[in-house]
mmCIF file of C-alpha atoms and ligand atoms in Angstrom:
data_model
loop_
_atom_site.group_PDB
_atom_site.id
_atom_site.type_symbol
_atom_site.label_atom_id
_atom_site.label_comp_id
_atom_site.label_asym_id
_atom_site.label_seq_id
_atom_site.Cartn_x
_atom_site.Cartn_y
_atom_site.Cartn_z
ATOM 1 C CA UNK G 1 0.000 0.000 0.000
ATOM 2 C CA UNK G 2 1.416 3.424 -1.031
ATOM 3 C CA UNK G 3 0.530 6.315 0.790
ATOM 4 C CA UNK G 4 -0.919 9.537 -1.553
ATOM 5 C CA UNK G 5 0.884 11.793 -0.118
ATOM 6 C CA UNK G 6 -0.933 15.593 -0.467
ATOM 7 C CA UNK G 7 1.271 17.139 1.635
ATOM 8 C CA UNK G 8 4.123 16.917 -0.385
ATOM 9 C CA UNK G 9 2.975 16.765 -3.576
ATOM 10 C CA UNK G 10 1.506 20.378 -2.605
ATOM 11 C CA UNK G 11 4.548 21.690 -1.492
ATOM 12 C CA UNK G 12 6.276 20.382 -5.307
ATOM 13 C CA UNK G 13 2.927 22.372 -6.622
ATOM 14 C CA UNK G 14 3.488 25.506 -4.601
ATOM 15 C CA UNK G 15 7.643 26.054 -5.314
ATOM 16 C CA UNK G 16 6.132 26.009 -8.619
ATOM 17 C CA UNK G 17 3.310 28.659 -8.074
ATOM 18 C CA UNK G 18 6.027 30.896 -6.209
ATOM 19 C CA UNK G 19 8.468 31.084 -8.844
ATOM 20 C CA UNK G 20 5.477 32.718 -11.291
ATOM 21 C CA UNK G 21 4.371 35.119 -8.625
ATOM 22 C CA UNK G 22 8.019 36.241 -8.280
ATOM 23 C CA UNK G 23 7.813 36.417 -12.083
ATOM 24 C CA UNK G 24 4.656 38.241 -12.029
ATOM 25 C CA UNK G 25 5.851 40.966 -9.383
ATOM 26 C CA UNK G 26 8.896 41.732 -11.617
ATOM 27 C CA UNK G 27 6.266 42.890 -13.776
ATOM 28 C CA UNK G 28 4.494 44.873 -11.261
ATOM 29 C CA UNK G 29 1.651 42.507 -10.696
ATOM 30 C CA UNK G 30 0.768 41.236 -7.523
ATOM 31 C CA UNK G 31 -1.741 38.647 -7.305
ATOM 32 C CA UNK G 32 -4.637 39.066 -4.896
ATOM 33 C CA UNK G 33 -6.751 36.681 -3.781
ATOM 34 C CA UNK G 34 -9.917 37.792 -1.468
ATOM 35 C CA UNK G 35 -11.940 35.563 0.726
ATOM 36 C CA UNK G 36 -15.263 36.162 2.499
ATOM 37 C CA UNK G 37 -16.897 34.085 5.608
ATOM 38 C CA UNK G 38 -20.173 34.688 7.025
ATOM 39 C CA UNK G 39 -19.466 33.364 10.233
ATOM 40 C CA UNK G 40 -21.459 33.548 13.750
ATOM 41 C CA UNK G 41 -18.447 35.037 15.955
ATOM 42 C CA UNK G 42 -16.880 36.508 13.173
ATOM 43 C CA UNK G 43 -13.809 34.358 13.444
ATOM 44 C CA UNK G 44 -11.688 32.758 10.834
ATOM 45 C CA UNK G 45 -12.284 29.237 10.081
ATOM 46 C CA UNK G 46 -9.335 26.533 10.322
ATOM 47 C CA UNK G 47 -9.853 26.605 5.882
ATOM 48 C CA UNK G 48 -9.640 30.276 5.874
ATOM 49 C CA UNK G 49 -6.910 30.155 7.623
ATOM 50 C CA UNK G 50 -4.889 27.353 5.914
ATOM 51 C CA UNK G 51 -5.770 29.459 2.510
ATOM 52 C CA UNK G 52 -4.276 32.537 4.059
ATOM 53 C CA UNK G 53 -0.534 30.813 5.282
ATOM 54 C CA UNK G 54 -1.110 28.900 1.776
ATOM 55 C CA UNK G 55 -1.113 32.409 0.008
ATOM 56 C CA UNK G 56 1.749 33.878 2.319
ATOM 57 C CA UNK G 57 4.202 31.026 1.579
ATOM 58 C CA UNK G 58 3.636 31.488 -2.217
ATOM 59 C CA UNK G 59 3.806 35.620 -2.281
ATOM 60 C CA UNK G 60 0.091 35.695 -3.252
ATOM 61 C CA UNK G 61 -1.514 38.844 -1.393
ATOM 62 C CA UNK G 62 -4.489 37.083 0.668
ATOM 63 C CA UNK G 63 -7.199 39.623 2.484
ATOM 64 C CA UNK G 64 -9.693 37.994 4.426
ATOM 65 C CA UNK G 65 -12.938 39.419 5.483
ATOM 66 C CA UNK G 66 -15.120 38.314 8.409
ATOM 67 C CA UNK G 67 -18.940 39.523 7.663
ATOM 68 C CA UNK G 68 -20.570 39.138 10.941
ATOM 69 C CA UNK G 69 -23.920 36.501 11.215
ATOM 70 C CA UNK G 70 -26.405 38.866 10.494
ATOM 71 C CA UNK G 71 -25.026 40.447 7.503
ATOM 72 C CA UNK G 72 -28.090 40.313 5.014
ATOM 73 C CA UNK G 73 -28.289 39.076 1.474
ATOM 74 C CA UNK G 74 -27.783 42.505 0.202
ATOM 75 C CA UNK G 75 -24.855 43.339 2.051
ATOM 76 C CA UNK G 76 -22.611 40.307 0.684
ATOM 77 C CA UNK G 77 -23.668 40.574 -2.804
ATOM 78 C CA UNK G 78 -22.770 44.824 -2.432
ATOM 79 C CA UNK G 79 -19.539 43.797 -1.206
ATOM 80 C CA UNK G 80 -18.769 40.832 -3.782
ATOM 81 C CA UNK G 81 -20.079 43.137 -6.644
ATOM 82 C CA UNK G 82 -17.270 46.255 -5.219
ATOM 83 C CA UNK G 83 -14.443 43.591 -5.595
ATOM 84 C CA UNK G 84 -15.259 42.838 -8.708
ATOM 85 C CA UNK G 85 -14.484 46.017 -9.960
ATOM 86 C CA UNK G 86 -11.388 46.459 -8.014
ATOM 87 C CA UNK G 87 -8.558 45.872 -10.407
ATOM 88 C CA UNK G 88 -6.012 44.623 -7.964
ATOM 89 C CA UNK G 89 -8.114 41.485 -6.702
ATOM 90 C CA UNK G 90 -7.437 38.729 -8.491
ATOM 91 C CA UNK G 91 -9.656 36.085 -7.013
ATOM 92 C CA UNK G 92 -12.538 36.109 -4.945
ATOM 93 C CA UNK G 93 -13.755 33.197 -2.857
ATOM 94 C CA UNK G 94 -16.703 32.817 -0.569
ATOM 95 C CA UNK G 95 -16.324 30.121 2.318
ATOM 96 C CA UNK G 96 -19.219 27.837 2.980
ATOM 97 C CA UNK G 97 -21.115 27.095 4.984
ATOM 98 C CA UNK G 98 -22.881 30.700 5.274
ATOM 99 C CA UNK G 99 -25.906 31.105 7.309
ATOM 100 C CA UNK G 100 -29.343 29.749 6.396
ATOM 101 C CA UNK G 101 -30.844 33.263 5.181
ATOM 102 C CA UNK G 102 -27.725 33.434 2.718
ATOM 103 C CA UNK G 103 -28.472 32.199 -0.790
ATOM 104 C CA UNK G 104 -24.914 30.897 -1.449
ATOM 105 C CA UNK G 105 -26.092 30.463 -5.298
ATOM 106 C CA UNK G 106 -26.921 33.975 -5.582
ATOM 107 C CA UNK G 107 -23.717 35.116 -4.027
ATOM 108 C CA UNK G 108 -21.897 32.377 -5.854
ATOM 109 C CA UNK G 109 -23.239 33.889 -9.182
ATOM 110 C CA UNK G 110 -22.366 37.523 -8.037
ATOM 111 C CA UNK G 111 -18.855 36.409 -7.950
ATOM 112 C CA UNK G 112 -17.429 38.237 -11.773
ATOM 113 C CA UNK G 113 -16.691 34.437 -13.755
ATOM 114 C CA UNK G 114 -13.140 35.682 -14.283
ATOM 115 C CA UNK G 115 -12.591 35.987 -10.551
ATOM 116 C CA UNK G 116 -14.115 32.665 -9.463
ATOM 117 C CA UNK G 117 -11.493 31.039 -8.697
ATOM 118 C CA UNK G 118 -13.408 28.170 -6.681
ATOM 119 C CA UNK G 119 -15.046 27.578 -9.451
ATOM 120 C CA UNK G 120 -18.478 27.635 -8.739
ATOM 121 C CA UNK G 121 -19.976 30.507 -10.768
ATOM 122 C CA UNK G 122 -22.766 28.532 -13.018
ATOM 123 C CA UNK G 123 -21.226 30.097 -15.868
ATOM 124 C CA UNK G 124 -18.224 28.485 -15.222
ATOM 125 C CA UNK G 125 -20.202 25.340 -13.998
ATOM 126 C CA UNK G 126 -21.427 25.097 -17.537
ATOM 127 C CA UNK G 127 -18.027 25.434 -18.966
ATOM 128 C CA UNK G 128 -17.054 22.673 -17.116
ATOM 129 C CA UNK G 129 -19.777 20.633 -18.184
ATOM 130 C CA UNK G 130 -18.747 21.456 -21.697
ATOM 131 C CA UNK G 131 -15.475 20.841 -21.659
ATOM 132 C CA UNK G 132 -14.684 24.236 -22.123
ATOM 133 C CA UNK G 133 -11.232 25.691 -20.433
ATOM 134 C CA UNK G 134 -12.852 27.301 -16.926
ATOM 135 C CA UNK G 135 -11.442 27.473 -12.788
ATOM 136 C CA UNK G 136 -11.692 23.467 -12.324
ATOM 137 C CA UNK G 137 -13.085 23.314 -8.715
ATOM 138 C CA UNK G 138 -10.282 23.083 -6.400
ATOM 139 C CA UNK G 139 -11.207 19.851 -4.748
ATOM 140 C CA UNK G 140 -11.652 17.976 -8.021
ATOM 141 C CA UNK G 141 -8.663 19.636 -10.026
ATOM 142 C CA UNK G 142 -6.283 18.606 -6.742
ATOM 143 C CA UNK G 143 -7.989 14.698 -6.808
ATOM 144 C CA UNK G 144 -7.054 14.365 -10.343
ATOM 145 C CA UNK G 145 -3.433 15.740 -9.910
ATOM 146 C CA UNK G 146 -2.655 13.595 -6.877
ATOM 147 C CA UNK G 147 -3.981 10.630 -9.467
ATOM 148 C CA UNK G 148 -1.757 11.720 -11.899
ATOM 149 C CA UNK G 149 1.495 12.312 -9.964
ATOM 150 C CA UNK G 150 1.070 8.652 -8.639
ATOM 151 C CA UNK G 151 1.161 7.515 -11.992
ATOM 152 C CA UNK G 152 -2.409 5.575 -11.312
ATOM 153 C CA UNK G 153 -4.516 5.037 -14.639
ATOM 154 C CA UNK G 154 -7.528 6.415 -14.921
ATOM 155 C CA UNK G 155 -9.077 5.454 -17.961
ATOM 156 C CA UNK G 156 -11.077 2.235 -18.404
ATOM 157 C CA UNK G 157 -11.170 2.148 -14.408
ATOM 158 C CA UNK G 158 -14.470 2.409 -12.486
ATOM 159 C CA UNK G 159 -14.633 5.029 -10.041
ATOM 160 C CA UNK G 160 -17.411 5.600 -7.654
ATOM 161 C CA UNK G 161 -17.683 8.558 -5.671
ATOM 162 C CA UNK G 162 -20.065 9.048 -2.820
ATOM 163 C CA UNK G 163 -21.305 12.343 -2.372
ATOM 164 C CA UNK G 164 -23.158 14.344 -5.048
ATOM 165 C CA UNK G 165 -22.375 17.783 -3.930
ATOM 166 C CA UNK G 166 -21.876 20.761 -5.760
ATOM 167 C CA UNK G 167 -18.893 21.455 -4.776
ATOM 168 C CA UNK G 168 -16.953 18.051 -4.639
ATOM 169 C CA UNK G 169 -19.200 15.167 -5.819
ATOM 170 C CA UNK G 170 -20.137 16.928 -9.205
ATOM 171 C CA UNK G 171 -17.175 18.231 -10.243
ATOM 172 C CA UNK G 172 -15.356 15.441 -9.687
ATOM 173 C CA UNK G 173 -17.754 13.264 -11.382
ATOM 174 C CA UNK G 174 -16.926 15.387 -14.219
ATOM 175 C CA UNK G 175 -13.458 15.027 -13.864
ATOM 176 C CA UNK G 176 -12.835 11.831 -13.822
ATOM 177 C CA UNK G 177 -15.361 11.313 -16.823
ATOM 178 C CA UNK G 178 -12.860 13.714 -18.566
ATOM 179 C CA UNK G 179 -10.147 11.393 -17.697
ATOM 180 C CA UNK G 180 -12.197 8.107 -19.223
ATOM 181 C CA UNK G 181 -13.102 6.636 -16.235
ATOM 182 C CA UNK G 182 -16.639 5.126 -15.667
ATOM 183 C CA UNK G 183 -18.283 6.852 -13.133
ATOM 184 C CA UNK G 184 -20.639 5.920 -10.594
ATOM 185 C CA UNK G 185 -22.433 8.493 -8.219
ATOM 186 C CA UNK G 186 -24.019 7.439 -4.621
ATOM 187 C CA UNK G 187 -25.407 9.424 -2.142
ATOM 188 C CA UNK G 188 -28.121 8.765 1.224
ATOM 189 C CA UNK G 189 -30.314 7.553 -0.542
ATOM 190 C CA UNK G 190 -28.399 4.773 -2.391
ATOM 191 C CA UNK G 191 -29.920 1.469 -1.823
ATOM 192 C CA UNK G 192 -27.017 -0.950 -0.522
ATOM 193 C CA UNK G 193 -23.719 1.339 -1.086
ATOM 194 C CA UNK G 194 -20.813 -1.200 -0.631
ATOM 195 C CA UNK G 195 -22.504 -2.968 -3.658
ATOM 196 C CA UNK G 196 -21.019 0.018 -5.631
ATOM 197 C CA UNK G 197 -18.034 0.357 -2.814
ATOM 198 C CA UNK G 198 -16.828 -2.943 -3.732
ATOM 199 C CA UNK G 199 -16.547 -2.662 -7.638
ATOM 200 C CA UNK G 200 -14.585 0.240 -7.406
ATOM 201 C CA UNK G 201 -11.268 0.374 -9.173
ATOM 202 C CA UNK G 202 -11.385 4.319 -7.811
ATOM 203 C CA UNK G 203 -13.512 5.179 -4.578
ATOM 204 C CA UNK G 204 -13.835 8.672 -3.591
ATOM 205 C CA UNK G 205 -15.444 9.817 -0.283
ATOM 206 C CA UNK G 206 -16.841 13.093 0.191
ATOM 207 C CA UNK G 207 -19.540 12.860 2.411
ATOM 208 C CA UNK G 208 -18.457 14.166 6.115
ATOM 209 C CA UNK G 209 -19.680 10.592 7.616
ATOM 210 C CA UNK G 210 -16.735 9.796 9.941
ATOM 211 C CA UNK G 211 -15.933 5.932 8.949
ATOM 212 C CA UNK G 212 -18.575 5.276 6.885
ATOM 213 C CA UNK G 213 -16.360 3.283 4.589
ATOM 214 C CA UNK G 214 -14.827 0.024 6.290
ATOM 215 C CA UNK G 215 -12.406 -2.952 5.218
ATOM 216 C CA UNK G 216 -15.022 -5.257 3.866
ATOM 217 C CA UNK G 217 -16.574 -1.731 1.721
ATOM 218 C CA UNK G 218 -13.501 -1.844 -0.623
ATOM 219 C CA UNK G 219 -12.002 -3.791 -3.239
ATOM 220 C CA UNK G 220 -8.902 -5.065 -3.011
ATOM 221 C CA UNK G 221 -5.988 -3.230 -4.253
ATOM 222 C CA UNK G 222 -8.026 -0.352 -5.179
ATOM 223 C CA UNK G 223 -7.316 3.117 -4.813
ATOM 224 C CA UNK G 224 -9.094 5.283 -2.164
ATOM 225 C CA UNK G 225 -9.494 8.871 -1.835
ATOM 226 C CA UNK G 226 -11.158 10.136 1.317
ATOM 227 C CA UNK G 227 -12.319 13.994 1.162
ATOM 228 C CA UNK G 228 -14.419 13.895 4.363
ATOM 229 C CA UNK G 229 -13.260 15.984 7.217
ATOM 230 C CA UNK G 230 -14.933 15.710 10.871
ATOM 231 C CA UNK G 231 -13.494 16.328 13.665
ATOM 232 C CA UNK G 232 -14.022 13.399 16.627
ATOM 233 C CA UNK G 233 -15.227 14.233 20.380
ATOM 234 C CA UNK G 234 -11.145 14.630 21.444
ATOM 235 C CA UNK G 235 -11.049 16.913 18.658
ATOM 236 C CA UNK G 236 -8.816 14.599 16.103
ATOM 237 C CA UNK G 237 -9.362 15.754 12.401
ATOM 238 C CA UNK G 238 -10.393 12.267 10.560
ATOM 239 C CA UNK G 239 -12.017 11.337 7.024
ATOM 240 C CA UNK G 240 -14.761 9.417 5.988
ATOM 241 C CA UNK G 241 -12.774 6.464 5.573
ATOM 242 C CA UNK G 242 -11.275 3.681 8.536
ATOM 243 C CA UNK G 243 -7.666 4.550 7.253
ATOM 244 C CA UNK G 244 -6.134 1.758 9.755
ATOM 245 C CA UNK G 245 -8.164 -0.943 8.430
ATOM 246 C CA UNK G 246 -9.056 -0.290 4.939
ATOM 247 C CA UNK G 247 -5.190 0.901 4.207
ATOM 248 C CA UNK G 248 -4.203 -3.016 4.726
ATOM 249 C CA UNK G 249 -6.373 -4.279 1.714
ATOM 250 C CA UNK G 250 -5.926 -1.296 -1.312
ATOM 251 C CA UNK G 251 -2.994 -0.314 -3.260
ATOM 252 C CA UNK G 252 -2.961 3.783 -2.718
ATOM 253 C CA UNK G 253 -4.986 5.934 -0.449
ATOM 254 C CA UNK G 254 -5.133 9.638 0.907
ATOM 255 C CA UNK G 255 -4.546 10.427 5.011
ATOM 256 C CA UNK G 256 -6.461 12.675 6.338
ATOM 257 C CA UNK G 257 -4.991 14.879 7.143
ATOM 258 C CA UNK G 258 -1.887 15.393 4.624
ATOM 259 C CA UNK G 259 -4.038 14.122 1.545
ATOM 260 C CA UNK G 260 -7.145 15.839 -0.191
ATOM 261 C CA UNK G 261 -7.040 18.970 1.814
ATOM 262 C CA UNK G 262 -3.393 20.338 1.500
ATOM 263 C CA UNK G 263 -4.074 19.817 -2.834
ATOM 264 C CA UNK G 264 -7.589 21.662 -2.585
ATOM 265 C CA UNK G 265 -5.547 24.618 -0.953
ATOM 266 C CA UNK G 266 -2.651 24.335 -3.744
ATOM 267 C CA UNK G 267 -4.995 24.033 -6.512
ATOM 268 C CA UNK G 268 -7.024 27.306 -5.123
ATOM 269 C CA UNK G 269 -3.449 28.919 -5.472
ATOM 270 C CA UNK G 270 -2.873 27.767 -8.919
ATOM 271 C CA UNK G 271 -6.322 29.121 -10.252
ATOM 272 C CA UNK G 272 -5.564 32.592 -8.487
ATOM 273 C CA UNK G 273 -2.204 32.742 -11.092
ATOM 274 C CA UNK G 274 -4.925 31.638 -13.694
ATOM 275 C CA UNK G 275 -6.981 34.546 -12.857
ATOM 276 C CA UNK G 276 -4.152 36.988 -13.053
ATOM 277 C CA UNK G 277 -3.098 35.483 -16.522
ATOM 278 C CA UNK G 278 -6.272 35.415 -17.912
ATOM 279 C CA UNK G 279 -6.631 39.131 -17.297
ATOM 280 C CA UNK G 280 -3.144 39.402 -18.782
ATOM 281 C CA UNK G 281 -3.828 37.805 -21.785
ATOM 282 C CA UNK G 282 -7.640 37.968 -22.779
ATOM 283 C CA UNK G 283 -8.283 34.813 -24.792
HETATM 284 P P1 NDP A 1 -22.310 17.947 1.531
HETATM 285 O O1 NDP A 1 -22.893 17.791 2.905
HETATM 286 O O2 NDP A 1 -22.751 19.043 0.667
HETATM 287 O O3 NDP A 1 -22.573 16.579 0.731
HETATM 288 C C1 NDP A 1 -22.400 15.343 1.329
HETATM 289 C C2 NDP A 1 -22.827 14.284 0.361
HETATM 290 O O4 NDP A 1 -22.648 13.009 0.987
HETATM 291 C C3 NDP A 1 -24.305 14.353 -0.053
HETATM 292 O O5 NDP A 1 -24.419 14.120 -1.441
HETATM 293 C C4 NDP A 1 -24.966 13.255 0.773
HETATM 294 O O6 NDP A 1 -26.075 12.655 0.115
HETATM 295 C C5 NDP A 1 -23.846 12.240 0.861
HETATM 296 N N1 NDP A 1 -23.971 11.390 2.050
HETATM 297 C C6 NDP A 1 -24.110 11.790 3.334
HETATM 298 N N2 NDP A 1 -24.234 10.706 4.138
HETATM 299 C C7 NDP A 1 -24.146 9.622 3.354
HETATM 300 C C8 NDP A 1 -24.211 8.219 3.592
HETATM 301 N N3 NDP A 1 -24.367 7.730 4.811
HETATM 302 N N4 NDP A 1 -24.109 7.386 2.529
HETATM 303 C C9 NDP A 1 -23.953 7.863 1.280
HETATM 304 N N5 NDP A 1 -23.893 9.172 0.984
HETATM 305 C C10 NDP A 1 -23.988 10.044 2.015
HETATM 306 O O7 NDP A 1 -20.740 17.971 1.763
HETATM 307 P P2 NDP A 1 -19.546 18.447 0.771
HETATM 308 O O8 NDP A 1 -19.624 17.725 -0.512
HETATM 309 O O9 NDP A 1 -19.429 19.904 0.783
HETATM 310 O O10 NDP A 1 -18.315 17.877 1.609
HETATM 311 C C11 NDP A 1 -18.176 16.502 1.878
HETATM 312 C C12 NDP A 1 -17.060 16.303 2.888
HETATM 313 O O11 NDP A 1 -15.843 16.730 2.289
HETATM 314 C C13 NDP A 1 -17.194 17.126 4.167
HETATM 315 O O12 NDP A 1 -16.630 16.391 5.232
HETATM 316 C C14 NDP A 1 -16.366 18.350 3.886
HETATM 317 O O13 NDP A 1 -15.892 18.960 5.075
HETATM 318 C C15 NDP A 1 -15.243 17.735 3.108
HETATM 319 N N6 NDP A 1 -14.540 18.649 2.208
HETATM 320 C C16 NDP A 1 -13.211 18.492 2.142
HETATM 321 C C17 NDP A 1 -12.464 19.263 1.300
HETATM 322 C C18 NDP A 1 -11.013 19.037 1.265
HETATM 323 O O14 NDP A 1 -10.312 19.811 0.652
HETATM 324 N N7 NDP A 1 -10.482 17.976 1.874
HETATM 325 C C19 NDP A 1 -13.069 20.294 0.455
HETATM 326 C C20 NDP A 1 -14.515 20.336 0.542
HETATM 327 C C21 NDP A 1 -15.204 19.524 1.399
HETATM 328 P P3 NDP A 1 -27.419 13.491 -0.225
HETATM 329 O O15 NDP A 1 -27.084 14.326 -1.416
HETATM 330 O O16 NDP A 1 -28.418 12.428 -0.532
HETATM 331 O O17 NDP A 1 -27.739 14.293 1.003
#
């Protein structure tokens, strides 16, 4: 069993990314990346503030704003649709969750399609779908490149993922489909899962069910790919997968942490240089 190491094959990812922002502030452009929480105390969030030292280590400028609980509809959407005419942001991402009276959709589709760099405009959605060059969600982009630095085939290969969310199940349905594979989709209401568990060739996890997926789920030698992240009651950060046992039967599979979540956060910083070359170089 080989480890899929995230982690490092983040850090190989960001030396890269550095290197063009040093490039691109010889030029006298410095890449910008803005992100927005809704959050009850008005804190930062553990992602927000991963993205943040992500951006710091690279040279990308990262400015974080905290919009209290009760900021209305209105409000966000005012302030998404002011930094998309700023000309020094770059990229503009909104953290989920926000609170219930927030229509993330709305806001999402605020966000200017050449500054979503999550990906999650439905402009760029439907660019996606067509196979059109777009911001590849960060999730699914970093899934793929952790596949492909391993060297493991994709094509021909059946890969079920579990979880059918905007934001990870989709896109990476879309991504591997891209790559040839043969994809399956479950979700809660999926009559016997480990009936689809156990034919895959590729099983990805994204459903934020803390060891939902055991030994006897998986197929042997198969590669795994957990995105779920829950935090036990002493506070550990695990996945949605029983790493101890199920790493003894399949071939490759992500920790959590040091697997999915370290490339989501590289791949966000590789779509921010996007941004900034895109608005270099109008195609
Ligand atoms: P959502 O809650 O939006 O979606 C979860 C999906 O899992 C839904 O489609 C749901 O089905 C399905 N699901 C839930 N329980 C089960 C079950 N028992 N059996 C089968 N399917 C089930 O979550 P997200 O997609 O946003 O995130 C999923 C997980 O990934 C979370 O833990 C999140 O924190 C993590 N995450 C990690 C990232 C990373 O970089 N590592 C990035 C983004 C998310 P249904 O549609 O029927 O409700």
């Amino acid at each position: 069993m080989e480890i899929l190491n995230g982690k490092e094959v983040s850090q190989n990812v960001k030396l890269a990314i550095k290197s063009q922002v040093d490039k691109l502030k010889e030029k006298g452009i410095f890449p910008k990346l803005v992100t927005i929480s809704v959050q009850r105390d008005g804190a930062f969030s553990i992602y927000i503030k991963n993205k943040k030292k992500a951006c710091d280590e690279v040279g990308i400028i990262c400015e974080n704003i905290s919009l209290g609980f009760q900021t209305s509809q209105e409000e966000l959407i005012e302030l998404i649709e002011k930094l998309n005419r700023k000309d020094d942001v770059h990229g503009i991402l909104l953290q989920s969750p926000v609170p219930e009276h927030i229509d993330i959709n709305k806001a999402f589709s605020t966000i200017s399609p050449s500054k979503d760099v999550d990906g999650f405009n439905p402009v760029n959605i439907g660019k996606l779908m067509l196979g059109q060059e777009t911001f590849i969600p960060c999730t699914a982009k970093g899934i793929i490149r952790l596949l492909e630095y391993y060297n493991i085939e994709i094509e021909g290969k059946h890969a079920v993922i579990i979880g059918r969310s905007n934001i990870v199940g989709k896109p990476v349905m879309k991504c591997l489909l891209d790559k040839n594979a043969t994809v399956t989709i479950c979700h809660s209401k999926t009559k016997d899962l480990s009936k689809y568990t156990k034919s895959a060739d590729i099983l990805v996890v994204a459903t934020g069910q803390e060891g939902l997926i055991k030994e006897d789920m998986v197929k042997k030698d198969s590669v795994v790919i957990d995105v779920g992240i829950n935090f036990t009651q002493e506070g550990k950060l695990v996945g949605d997968v029983d790493f101890e046992n199920v790493s003894r039967k399949v071939s490759y599979i992500t920790p959590v942490p040091g697997g999915v979540g370290p490339m989501t956060v590289a791949m966000l910083l590789e779509n921010v240089i996007i941004a900034v070359k895109n608005l270099e170089d109008p195609k």
